[in-house]
PDB file of C-alpha atoms in Angstrom:
ATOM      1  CA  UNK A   1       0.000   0.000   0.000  1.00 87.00           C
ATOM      2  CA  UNK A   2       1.312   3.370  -0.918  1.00 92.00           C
ATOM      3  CA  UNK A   3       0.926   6.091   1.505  1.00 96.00           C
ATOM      4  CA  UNK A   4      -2.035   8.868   1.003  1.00 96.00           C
ATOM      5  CA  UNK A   5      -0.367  12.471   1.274  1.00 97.00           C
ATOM      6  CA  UNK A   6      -1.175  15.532   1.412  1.00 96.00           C
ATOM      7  CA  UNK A   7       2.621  16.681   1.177  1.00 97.00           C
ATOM      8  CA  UNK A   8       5.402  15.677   1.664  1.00 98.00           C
ATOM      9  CA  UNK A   9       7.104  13.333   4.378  1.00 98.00           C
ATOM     10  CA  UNK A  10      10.409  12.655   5.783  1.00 98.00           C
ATOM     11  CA  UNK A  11      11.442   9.247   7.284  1.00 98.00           C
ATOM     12  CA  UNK A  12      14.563  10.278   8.942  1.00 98.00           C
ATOM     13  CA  UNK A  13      17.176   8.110  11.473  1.00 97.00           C
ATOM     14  CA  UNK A  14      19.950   9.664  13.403  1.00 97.00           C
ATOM     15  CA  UNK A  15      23.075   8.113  14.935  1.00 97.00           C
ATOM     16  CA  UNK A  16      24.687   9.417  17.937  1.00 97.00           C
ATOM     17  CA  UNK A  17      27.058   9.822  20.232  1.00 97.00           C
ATOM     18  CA  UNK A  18      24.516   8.327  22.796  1.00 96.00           C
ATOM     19  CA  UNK A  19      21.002   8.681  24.389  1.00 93.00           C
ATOM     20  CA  UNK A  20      21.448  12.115  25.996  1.00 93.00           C
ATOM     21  CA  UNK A  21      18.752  14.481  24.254  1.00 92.00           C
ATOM     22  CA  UNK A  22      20.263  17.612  25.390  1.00 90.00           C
ATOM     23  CA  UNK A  23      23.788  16.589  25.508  1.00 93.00           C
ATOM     24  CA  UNK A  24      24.120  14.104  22.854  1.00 96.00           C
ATOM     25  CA  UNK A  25      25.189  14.874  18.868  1.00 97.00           C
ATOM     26  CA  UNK A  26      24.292  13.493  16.098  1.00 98.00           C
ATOM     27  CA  UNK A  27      27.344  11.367  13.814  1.00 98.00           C
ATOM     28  CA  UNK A  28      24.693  10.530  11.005  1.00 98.00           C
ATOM     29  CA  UNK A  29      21.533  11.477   9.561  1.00 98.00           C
ATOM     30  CA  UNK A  30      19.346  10.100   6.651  1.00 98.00           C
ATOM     31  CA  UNK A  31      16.624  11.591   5.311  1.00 98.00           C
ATOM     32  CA  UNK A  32      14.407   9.581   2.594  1.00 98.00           C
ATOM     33  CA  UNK A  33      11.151  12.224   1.422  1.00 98.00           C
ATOM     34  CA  UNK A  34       8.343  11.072  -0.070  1.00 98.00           C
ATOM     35  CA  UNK A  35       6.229  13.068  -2.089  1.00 98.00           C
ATOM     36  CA  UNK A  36       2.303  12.786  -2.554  1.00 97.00           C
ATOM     37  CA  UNK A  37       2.777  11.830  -6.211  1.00 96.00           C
ATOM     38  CA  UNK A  38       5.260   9.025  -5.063  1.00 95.00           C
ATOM     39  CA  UNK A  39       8.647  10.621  -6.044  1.00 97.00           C
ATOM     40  CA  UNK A  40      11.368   9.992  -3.460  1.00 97.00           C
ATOM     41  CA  UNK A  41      14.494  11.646  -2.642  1.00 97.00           C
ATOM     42  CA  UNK A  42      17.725  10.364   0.056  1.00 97.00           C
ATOM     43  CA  UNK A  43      20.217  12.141   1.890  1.00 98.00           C
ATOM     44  CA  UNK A  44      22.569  10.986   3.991  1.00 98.00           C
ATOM     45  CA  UNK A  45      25.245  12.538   5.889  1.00 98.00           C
ATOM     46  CA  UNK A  46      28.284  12.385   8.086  1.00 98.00           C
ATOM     47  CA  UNK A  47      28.472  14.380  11.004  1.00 98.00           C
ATOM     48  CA  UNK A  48      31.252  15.984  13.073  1.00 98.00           C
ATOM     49  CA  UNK A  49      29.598  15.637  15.805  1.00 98.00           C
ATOM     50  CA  UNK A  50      32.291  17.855  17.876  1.00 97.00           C
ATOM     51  CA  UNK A  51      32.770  15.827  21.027  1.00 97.00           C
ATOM     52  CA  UNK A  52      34.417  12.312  21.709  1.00 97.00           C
ATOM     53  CA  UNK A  53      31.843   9.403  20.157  1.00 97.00           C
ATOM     54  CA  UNK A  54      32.434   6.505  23.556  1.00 96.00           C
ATOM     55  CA  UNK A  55      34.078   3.351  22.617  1.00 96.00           C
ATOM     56  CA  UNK A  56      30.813   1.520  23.801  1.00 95.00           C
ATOM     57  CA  UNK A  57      28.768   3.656  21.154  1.00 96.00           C
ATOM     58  CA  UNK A  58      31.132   2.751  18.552  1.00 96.00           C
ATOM     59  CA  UNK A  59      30.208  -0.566  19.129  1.00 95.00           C
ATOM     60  CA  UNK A  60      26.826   0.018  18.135  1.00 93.00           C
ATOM     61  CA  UNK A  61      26.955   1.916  14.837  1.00 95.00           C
ATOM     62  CA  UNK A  62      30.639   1.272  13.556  1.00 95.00           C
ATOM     63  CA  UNK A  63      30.750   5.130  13.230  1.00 97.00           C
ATOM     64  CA  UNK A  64      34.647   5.834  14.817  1.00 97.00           C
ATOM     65  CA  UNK A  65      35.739   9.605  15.350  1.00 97.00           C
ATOM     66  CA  UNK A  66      38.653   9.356  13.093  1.00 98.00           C
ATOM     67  CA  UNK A  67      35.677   8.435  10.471  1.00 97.00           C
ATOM     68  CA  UNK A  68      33.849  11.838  11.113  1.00 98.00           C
ATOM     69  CA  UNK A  69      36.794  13.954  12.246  1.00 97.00           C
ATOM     70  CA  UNK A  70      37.093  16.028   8.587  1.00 97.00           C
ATOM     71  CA  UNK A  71      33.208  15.531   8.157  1.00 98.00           C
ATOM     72  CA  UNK A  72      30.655  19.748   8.294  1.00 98.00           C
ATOM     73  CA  UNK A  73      29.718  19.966  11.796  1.00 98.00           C
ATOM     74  CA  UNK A  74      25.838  19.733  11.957  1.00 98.00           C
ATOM     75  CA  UNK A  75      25.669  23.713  12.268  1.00 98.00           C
ATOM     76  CA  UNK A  76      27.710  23.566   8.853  1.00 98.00           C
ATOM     77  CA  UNK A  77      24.526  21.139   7.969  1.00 98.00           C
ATOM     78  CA  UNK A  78      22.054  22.580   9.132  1.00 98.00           C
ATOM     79  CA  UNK A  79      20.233  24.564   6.219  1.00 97.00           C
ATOM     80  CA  UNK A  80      20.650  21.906   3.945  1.00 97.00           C
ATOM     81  CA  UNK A  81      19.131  19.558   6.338  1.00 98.00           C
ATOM     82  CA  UNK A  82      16.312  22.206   7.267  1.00 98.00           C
ATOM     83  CA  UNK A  83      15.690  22.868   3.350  1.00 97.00           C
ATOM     84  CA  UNK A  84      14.661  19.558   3.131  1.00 98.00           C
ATOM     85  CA  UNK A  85      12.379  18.810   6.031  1.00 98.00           C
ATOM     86  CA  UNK A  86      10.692  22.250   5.657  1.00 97.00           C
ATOM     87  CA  UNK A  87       7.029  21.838   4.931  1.00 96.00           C
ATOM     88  CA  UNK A  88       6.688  18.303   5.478  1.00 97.00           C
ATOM     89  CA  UNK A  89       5.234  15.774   8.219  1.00 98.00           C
ATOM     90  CA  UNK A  90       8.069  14.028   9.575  1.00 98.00           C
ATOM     91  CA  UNK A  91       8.451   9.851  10.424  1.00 98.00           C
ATOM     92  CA  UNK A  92      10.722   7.719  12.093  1.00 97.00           C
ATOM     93  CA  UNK A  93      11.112   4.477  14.136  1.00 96.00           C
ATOM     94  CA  UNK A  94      10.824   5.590  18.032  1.00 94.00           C
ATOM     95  CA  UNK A  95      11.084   9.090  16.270  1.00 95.00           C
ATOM     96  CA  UNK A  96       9.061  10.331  18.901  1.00 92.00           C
ATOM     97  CA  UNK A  97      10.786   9.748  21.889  1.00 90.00           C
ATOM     98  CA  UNK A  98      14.252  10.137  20.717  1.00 94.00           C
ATOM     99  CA  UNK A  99      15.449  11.556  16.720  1.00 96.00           C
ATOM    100  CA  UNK A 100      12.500  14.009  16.624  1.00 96.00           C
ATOM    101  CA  UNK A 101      13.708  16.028  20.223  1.00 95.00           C
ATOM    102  CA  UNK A 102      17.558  15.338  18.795  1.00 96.00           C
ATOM    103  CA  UNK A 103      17.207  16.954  16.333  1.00 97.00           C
ATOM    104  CA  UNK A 104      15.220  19.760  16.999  1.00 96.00           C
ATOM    105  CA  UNK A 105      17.905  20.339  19.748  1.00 96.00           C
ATOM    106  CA  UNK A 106      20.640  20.162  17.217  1.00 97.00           C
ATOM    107  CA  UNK A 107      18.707  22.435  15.131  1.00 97.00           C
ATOM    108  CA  UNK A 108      17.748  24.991  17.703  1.00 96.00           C
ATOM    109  CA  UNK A 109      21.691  24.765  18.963  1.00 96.00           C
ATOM    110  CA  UNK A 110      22.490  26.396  15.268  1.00 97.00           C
ATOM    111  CA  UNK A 111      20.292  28.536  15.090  1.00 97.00           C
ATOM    112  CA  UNK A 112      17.141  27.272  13.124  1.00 96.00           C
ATOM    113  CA  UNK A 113      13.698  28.205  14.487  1.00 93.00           C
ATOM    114  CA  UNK A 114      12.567  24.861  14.408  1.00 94.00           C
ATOM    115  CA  UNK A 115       9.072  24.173  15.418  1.00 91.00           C
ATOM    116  CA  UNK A 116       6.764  21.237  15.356  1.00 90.00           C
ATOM    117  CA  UNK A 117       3.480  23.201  15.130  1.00 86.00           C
ATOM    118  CA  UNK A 118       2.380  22.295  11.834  1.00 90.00           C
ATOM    119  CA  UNK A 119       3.986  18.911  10.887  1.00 94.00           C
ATOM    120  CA  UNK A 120       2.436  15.974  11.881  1.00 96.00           C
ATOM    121  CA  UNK A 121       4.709  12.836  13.406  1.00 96.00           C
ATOM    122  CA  UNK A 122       4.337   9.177  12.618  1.00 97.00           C
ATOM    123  CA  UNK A 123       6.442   7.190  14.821  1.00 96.00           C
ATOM    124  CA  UNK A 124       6.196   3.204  13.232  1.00 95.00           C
ATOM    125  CA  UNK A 125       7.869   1.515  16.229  1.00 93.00           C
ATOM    126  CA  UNK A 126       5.112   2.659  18.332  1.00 92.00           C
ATOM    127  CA  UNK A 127       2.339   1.126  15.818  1.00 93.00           C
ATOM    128  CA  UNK A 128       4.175  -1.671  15.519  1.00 90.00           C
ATOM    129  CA  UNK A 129       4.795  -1.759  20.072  1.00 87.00           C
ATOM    130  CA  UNK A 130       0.802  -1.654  19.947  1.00 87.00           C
ATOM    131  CA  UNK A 131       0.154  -4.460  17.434  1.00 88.00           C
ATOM    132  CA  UNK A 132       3.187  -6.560  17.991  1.00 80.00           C
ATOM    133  CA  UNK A 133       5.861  -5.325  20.595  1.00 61.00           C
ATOM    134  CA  UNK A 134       9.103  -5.875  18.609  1.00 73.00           C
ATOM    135  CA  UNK A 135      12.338  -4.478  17.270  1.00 84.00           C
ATOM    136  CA  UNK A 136      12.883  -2.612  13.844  1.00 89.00           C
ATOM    137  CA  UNK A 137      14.612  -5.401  12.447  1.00 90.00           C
ATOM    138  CA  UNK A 138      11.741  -8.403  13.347  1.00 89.00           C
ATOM    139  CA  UNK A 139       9.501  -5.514  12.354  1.00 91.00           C
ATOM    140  CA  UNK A 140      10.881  -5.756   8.475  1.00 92.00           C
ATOM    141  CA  UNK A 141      11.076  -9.189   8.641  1.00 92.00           C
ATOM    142  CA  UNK A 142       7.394  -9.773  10.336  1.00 90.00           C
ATOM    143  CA  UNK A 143       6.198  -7.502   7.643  1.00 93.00           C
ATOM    144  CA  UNK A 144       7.632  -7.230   4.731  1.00 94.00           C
ATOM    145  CA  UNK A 145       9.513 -10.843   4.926  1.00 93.00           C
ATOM    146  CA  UNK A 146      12.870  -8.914   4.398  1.00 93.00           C
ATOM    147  CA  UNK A 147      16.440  -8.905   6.703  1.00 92.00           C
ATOM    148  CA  UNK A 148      17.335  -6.148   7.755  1.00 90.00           C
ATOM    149  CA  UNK A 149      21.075  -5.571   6.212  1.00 86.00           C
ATOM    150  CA  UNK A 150      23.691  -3.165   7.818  1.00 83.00           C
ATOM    151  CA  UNK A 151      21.437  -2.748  10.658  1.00 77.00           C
ATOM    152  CA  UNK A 152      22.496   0.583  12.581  1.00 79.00           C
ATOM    153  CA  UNK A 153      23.224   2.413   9.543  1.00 89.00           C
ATOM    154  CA  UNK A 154      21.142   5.598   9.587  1.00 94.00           C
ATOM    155  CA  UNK A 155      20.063   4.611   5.698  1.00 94.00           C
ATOM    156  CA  UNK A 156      19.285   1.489   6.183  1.00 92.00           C
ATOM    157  CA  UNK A 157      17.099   2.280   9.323  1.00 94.00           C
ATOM    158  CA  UNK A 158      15.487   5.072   7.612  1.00 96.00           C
ATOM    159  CA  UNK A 159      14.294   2.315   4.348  1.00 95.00           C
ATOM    160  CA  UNK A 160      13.155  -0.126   6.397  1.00 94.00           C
ATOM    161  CA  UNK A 161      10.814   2.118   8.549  1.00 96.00           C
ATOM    162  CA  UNK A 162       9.397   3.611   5.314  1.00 97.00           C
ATOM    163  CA  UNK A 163       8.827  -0.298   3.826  1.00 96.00           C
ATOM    164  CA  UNK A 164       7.491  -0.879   7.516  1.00 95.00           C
ATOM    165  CA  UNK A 165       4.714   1.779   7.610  1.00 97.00           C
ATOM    166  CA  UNK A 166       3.710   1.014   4.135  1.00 97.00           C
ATOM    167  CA  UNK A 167       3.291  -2.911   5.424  1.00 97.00           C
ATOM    168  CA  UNK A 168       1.077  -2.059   8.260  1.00 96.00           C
ATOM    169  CA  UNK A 169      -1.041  -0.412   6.444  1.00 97.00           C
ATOM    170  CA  UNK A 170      -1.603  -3.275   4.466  1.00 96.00           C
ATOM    171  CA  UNK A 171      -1.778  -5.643   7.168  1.00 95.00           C
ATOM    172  CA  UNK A 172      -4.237  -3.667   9.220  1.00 95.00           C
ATOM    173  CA  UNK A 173      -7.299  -2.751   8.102  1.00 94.00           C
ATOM    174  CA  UNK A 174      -8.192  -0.754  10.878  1.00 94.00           C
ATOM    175  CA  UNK A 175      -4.777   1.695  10.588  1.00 96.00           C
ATOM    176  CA  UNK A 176      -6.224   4.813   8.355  1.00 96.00           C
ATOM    177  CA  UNK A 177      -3.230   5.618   5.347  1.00 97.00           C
ATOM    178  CA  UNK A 178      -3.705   9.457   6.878  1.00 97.00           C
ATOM    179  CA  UNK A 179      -1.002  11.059   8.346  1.00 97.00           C
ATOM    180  CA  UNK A 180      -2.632  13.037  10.665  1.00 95.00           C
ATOM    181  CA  UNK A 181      -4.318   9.930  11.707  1.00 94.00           C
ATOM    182  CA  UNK A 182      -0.925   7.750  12.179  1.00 96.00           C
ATOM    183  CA  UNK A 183       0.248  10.411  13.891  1.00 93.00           C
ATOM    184  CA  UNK A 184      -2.283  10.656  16.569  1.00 88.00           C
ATOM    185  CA  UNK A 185      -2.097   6.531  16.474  1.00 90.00           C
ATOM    186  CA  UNK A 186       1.712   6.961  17.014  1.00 90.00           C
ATOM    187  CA  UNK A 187       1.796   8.998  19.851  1.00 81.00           C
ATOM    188  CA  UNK A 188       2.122   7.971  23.491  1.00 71.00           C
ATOM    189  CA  UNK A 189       1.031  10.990  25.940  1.00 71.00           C
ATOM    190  CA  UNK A 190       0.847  14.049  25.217  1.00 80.00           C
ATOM    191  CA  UNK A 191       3.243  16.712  25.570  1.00 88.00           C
ATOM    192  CA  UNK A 192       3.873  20.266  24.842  1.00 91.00           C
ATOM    193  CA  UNK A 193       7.552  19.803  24.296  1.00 91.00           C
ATOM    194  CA  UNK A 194       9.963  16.707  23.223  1.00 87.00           C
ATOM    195  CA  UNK A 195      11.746  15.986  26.752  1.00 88.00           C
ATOM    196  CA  UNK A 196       8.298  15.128  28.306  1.00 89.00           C
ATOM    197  CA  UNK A 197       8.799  18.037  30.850  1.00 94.00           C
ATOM    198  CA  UNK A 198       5.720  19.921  29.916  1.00 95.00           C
ATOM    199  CA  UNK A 199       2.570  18.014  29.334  1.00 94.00           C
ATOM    200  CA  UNK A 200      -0.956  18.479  28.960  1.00 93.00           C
ATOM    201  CA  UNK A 201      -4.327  17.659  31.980  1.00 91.00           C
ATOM    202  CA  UNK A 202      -7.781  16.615  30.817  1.00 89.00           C
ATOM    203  CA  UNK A 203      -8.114  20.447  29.460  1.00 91.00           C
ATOM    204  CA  UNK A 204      -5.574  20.735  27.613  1.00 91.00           C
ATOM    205  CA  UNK A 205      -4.042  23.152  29.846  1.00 94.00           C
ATOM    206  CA  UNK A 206      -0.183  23.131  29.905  1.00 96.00           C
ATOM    207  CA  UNK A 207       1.644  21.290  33.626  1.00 96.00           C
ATOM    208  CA  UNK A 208       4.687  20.686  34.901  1.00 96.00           C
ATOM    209  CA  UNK A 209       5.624  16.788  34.833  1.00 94.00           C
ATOM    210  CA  UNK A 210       8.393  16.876  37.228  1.00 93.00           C
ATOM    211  CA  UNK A 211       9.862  18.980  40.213  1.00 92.00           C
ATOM    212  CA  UNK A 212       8.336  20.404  42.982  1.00 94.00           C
ATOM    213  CA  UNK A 213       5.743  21.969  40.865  1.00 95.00           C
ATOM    214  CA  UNK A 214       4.498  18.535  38.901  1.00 94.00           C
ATOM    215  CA  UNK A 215       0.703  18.237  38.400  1.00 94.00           C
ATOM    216  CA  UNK A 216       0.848  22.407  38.818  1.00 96.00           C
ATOM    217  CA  UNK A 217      -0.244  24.951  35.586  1.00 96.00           C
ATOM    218  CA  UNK A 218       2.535  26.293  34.130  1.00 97.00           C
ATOM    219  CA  UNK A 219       1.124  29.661  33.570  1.00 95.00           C
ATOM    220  CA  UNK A 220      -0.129  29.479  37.515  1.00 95.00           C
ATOM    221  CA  UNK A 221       3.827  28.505  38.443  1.00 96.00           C
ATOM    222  CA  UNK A 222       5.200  31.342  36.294  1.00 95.00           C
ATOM    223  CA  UNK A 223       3.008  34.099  37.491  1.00 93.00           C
ATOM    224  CA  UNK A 224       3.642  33.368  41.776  1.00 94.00           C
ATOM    225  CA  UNK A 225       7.189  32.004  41.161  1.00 94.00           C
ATOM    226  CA  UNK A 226       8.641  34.203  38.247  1.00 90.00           C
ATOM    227  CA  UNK A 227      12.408  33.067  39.381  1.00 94.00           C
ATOM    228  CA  UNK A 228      11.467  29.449  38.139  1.00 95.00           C
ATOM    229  CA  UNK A 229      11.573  30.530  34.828  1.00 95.00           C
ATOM    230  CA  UNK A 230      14.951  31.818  34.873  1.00 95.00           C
ATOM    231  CA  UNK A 231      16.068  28.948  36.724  1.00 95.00           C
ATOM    232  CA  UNK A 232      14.770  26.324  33.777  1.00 95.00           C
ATOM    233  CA  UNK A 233      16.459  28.635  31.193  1.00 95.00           C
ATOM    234  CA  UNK A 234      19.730  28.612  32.881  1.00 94.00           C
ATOM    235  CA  UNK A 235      19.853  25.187  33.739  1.00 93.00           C
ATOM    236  CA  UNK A 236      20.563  21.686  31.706  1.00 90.00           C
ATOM    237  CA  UNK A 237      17.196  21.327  30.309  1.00 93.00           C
ATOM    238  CA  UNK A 238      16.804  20.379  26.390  1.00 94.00           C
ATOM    239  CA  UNK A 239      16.574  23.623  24.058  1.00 94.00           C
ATOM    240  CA  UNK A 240      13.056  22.804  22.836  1.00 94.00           C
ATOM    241  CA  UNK A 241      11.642  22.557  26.632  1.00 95.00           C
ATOM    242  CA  UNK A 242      13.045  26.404  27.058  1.00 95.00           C
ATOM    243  CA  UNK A 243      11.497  27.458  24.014  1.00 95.00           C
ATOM    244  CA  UNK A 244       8.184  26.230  24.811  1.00 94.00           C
ATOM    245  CA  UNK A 245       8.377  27.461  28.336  1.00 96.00           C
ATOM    246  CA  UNK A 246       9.245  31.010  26.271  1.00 96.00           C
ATOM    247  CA  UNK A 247       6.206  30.613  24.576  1.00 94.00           C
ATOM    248  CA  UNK A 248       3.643  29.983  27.505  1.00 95.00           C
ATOM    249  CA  UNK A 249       5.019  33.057  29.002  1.00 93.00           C
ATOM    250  CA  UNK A 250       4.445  35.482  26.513  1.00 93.00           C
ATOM    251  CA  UNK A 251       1.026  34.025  25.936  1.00 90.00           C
ATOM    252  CA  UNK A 252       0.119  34.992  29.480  1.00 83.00           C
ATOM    253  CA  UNK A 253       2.154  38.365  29.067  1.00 83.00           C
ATOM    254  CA  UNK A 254      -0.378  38.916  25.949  1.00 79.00           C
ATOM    255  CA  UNK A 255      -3.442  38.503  27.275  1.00 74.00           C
ATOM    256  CA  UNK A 256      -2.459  40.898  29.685  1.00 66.00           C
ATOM    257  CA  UNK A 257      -2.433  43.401  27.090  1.00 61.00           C
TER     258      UNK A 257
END
């Protein structure tokens, strides 16, 4: 089944230095876009990711430092890599939860406005977690009868999600081939930002999800404790959770107005 689309989307996979959303950089990204008339276009780069890559992580993706040491840092990337996402819904495997907040952070760190507003977000490994709780690589071969070769390279990844998706839909009659749909499907609880530090109660109201103040309306925290905004900007929290915390403020300050 081929997928139903309004415009365009991007199946992207990252590799990284590790796990750390705020911390962490990305050694490798690969972008495969897929256009409503079925056209498709790859990308895939090599990062210099600017820090050490550990030993352990390495391991994982084959991806050594003296491989990426004359490689564009991701801020040297960043346009071309914005160019191409611009304007389009956006799909990955646990995408959600881990590429999608990476790479808004790495975004955000060079300087790109990035902003999920109006882009939709399929994450596959979460369909597939709700109809058959397994990895990316029993996922292709569950699905599509396929191994998955070079597992761990960001390419590779990024086809077999795309081949994925377009197998569930086939396999599942209930699963709608709509992206806004899948994305809604796809997604665990809701949050205002990436990190899971900001989410949403039953009306829709923005609240803390950790710290002293979890359970507690942002806007309510803000207003009586205006020093705990300046304490979230200046500390180790991902760039994306600042920037929506940014946001909620001004709304209040506007409606002041």
């Amino acid at each position: 089944m081929e997928l139903k689309l309004a415009k365009p989307i991007c199946f992207f996979d990252l590799e990284t230095t590790g796990t750390n959303i705020a911390k962490d950089r990305i050694v490798e990204i690969a972008i495969l876009k897929v256009f409503p008339n079925g056209n498709k276009e790859s990308k895939t780069w090599l990062v210099n990711p600017e820090m050490e890559i550990p030993k352990e992580v390495i391991e994982i993706h084959g991806i050594s430092n003296e491989k990426v040491a004359k490689e564009p840092t991701f801020k040297q990337l960043s346009k071309q890599v914005y160019d191409m996402i611009k304007g389009c819904d956006l799909a990955g495997y646990n995408s959600n939860r881990f590429d999608i907040p990476l790479l808004a952070e790495e975004l955000l760190r060079a300087g790109v406005d990035f902003d999920m507003k109006n882009m939709q977000a399929v994450d596959v490994q979460t369909i597939f977690h709700k109809k058959e709780q397994r990895t990316l690589s029993a996922a292709l071969k569950f699905y599509c009868g396929k191994n998955l070769e070079d597992a761990h390279s960001a390419a590779a990844d990024t086809d077999a999600t795309y081949e994925v998706l377009k197998s569930q839909l086939d396999k599942y009659d209930d699963l709608e081939n709509d992206i806004k749909w899948l994305s809604e499907y796809s997604s665990r609880r809701k949050f205002a930002d990436f990190a899971g530090l900001i989410s949403f109660n039953k009306n829709g109201q923005e609240i803390f999800s950790f710290g002293k103040y979890k359970g507690k309306l942002v806007e309510e925290v803000l207003e009586k404790e205006p020093g705990y905004f300046g304490w979230v900007q200046n500390a180790d929290f991902p760039l994306y959770t600042k920037k929506v915390l940014t946001a909620i403020k001004l709304r209040k300050l506007n409606t002041k107005l």
